[in-house]
Coordinates of C-alpha atoms in Angstrom, one line a residue:
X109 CA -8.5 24.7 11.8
X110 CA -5.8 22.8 9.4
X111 CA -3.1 24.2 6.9
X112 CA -5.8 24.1 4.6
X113 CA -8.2 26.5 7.3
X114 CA -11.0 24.1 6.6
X115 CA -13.0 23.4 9.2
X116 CA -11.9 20.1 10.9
X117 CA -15.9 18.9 10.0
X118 CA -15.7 19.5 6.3
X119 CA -12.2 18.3 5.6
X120 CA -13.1 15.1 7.4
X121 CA -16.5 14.9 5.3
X122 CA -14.1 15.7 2.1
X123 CA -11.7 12.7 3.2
X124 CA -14.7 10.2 3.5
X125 CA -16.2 11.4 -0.3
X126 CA -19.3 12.3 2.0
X127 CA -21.1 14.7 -0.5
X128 CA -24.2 14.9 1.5
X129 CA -22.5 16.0 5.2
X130 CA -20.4 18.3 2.7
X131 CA -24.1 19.8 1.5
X132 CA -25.3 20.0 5.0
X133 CA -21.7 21.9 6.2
X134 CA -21.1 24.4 3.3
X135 CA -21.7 27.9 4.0
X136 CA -20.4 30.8 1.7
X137 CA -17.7 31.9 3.9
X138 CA -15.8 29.1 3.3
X139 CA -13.8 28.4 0.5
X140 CA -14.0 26.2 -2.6
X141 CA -11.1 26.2 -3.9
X142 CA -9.7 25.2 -0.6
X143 CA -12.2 22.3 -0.8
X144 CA -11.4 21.4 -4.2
X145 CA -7.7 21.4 -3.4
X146 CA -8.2 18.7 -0.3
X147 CA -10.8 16.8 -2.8
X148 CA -8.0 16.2 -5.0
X149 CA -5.4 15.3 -3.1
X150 CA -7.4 13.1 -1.1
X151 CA -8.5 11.5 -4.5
X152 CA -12.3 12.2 -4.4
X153 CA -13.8 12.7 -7.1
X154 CA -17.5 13.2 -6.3
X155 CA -16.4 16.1 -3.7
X156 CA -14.2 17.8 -6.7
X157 CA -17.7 17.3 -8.7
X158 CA -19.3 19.0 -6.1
X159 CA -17.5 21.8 -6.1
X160 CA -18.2 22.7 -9.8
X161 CA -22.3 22.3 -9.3
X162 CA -21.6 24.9 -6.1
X163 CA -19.5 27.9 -8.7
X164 CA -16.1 26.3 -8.4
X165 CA -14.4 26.2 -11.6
X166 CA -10.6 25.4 -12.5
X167 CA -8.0 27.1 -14.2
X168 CA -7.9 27.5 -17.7
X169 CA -3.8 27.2 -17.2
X170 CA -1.4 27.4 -14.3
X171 CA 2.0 27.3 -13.6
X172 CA 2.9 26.3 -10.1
X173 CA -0.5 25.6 -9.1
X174 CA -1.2 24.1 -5.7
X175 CA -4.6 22.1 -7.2
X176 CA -2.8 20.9 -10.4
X177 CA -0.1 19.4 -7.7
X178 CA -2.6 18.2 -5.7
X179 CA -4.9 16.7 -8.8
X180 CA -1.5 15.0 -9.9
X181 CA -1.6 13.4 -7.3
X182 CA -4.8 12.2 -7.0
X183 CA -4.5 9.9 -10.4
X184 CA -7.2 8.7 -12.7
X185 CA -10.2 9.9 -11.1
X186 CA -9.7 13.4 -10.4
X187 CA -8.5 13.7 -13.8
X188 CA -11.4 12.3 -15.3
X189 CA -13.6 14.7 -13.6
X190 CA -11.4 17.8 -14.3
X191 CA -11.4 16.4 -18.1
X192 CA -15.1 15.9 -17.9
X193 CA -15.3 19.7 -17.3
X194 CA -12.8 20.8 -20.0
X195 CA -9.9 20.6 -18.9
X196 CA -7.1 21.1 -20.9
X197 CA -4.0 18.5 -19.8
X198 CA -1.8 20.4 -21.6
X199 CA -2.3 23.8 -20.3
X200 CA -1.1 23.1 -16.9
X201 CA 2.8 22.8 -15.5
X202 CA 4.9 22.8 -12.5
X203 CA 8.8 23.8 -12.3
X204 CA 9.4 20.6 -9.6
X205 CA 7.3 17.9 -11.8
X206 CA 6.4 19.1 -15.1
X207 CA 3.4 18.5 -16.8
X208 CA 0.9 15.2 -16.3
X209 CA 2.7 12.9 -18.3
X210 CA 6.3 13.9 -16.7
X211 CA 4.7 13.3 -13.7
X212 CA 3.0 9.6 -14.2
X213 CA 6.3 8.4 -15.8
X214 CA 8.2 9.6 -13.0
X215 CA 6.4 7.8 -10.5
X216 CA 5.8 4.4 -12.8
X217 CA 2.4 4.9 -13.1
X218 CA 1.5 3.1 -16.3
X219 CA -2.1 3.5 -16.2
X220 CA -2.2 6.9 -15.5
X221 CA 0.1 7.4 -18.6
X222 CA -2.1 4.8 -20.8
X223 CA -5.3 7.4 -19.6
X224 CA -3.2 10.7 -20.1
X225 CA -2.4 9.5 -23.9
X226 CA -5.8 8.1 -24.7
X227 CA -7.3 11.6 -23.2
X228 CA -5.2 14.0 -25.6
X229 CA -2.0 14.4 -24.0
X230 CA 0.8 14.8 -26.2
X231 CA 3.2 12.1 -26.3
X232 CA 6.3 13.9 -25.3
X233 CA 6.6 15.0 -21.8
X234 CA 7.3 18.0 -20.8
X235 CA 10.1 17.7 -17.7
X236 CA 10.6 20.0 -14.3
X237 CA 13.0 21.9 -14.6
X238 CA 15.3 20.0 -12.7
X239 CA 16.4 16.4 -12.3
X240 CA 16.6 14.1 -15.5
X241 CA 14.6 13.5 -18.5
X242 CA 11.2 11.5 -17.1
X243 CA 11.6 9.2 -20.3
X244 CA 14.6 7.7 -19.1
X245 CA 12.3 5.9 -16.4
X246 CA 11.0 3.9 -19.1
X247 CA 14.5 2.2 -19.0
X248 CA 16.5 1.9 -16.1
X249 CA 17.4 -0.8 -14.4
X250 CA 15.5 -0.4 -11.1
X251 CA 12.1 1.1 -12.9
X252 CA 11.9 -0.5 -16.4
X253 CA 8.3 -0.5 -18.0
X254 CA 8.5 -1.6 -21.4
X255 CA 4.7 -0.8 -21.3
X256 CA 4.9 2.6 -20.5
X257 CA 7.6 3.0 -23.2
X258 CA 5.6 1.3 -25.8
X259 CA 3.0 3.7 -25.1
X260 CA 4.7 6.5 -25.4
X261 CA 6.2 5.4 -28.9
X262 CA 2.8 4.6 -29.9
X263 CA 1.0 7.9 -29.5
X264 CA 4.2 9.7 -31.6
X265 CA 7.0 10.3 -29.2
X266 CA 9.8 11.8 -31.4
X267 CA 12.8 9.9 -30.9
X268 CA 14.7 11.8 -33.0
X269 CA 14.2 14.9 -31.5
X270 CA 13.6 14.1 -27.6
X271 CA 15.2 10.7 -27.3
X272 CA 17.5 12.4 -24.8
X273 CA 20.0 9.3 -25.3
X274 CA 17.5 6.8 -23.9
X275 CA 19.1 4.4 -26.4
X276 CA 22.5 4.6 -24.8
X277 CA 21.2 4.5 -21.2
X278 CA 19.2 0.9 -22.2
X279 CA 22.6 -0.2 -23.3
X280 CA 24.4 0.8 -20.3
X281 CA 21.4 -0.2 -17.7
X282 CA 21.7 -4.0 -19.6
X283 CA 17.8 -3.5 -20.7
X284 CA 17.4 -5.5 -23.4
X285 CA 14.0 -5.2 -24.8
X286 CA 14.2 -2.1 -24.3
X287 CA 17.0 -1.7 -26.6
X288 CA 15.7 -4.0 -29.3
X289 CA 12.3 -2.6 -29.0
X290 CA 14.3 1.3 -29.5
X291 CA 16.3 0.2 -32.3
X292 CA 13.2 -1.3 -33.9
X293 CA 11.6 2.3 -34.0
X294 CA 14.5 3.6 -35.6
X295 CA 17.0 5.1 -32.6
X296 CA 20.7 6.3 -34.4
X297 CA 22.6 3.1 -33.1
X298 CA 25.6 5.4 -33.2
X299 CA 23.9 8.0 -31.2
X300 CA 26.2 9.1 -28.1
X301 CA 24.1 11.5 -26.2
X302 CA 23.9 10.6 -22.5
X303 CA 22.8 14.1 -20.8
X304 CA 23.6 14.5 -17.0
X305 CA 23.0 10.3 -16.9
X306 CA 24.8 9.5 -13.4
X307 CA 26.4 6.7 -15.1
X308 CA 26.5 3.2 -12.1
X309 CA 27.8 6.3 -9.8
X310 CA 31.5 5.3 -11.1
X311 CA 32.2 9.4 -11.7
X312 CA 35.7 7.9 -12.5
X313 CA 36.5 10.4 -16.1
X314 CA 32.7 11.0 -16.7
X315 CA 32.9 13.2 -19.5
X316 CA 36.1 11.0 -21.3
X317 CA 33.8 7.6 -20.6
X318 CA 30.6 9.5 -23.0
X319 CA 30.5 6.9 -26.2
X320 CA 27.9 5.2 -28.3
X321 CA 25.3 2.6 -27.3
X322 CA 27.8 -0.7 -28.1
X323 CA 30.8 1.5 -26.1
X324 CA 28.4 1.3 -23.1
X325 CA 27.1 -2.0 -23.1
X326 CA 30.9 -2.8 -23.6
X327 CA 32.0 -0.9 -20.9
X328 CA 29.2 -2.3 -18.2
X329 CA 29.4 -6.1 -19.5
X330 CA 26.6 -6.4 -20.9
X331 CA 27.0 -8.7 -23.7
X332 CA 23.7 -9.6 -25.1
X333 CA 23.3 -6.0 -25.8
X334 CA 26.5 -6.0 -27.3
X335 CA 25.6 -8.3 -29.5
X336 CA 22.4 -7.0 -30.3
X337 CA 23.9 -3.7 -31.4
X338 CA 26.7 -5.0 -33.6
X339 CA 24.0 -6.9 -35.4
X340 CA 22.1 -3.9 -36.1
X341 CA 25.3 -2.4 -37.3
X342 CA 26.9 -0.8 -34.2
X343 CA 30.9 0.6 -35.4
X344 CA 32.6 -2.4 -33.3
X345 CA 35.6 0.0 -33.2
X346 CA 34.0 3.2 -31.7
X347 CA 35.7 4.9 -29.3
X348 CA 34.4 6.9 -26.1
X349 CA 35.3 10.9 -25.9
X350 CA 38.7 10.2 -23.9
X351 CA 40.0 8.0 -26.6
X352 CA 39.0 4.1 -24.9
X353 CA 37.2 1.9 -27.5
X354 CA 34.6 -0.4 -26.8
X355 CA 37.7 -3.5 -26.8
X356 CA 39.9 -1.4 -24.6
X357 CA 37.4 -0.9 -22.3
X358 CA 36.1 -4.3 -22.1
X359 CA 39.5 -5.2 -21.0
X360 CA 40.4 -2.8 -18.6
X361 CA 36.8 -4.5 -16.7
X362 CA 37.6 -7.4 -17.3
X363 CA 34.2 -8.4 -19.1
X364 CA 35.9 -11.4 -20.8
X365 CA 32.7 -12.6 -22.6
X366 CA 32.5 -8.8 -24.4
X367 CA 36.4 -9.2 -25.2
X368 CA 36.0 -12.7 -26.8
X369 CA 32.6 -10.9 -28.9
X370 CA 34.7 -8.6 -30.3
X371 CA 37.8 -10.6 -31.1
X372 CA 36.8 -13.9 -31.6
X373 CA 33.0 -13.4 -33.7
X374 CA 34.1 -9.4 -34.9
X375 CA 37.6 -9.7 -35.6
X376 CA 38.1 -6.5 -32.8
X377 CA 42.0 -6.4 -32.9
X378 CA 43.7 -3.2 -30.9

């Protein structure tokens, strides 16, 4: 026997999507959730199909369930299946990943959050209860995906309500598109939320460095954003919670193409 106390017969059938030495194997004594849980983590669908023609049938809602883990992680297929079947995306959460679409950002998976939208799932995520808001993956420098962001401002995410200060973070990871494609949709260009962000790791005065989308971009050199957000009407004189503006701290890191930006084409004095 296994952790999952399958025998070692079926759960090898189960791994090789063998439904027939499954049929051949089965006997009432042994359970379906159990094999419904390996189906789905081992991403077979036509096994997880199986096990609803045998009696098996999924929760209508869980919280901390070990087959909604597993079916995260076993992507489009198993979802299809479980959707096939009436499942309801939205009914099932866990504390460490959230909900479906939490989870697919998270990891990157575009497609998985293309099929979750185009299958019902509401557009804003709903996060685990620790770690940081899943939408900032959309963003960051070492994950961007301006696909899975488009997405998600396509089927309704509320960026008024649950931007979570992705604007600022764009600004401050140097992303662009990201930012352009953010202000485009309407994002406060003044905004200066930033949430537990763990801004470049500097931790030097974290809570005095918080300020708006231009102080950021400022602050990490990134001038084309700088630029971008001045244009769209970004206070050139804003100043972060400790008192720095966005010239000051330009200077102090010696970004001398933000400094001449703000001087030279905005008229930035001190």
């Amino acid at each position: 026997m296994n952790s999952s106390n399958l025998p070692e017969a079926v759960l090898s059938a189960i791994k090789s999507g063998d439904t027939s030495r499954i049929d051949d194997l089965y006997k009432s004594n042994i359970s379906l959730a159990a094999i419904a849980d390996e189906a789905a983590s081992h991403a077979q669908p036509c096994i997880l199909g199986w096990c609803y023609t045998q009696g098996w049938t999924h929760p209508r809602e869980s919280f901390n369930s070990h087959f909604y883990i597993c079916a995260m992680g076993g992507g489009i297929p198993i979802y299809q299946v479980l959707v096939d079947h009436g499942f309801d995306l939205k009914g099932h959460y866990t504390e460490t990943c959230g909900d479906a679409l939490s989870a697919a950002l998270s990891s990157g998976d575009c497609d998985v959050v293309k099929w979750l939208l185009e299958h019902g799932h509401e557009a804003t995520p709903s996060d685990g209860m620790h770690g940081s808001p899943s939408v900032w993956e959309t963003v960051r420098a070492d994950t961007p995906s301006l696909d899975m962001l488009k997405l998600l401002l396509e089927y309704g995410f509320d960026l008024k309500e649950n931007g979570d200060g992705i604007g600022v973070i764009a600004a401050d990871e140097g992303n662009l598109e990201a930012l352009k494609l953010l202000l485009d949709r309407g994002v406060d260009v003044e905004d200066r939320e930033m949430g537990g962000y763990p801004f470049d790791e500097e931790r030097d005065e974290p809570e005095e460095s918080r300020g708006t989308a231009l102080y950021r971009a400022c602050r990490q050199g990134h001038v084309e954003c700088a630029k971008l957000l001045l244009d769209r009407g970004a206070d050139a004189r804003a100043k972060d919670d400790g008192g720095t503006s966005c010239l000051g701290i330009a200077k102090k890191r010696d970004h001398e193409d933000v400094v001449w930006l703000l001087e030279e084409v905005w008229g930035v004095k001190e």
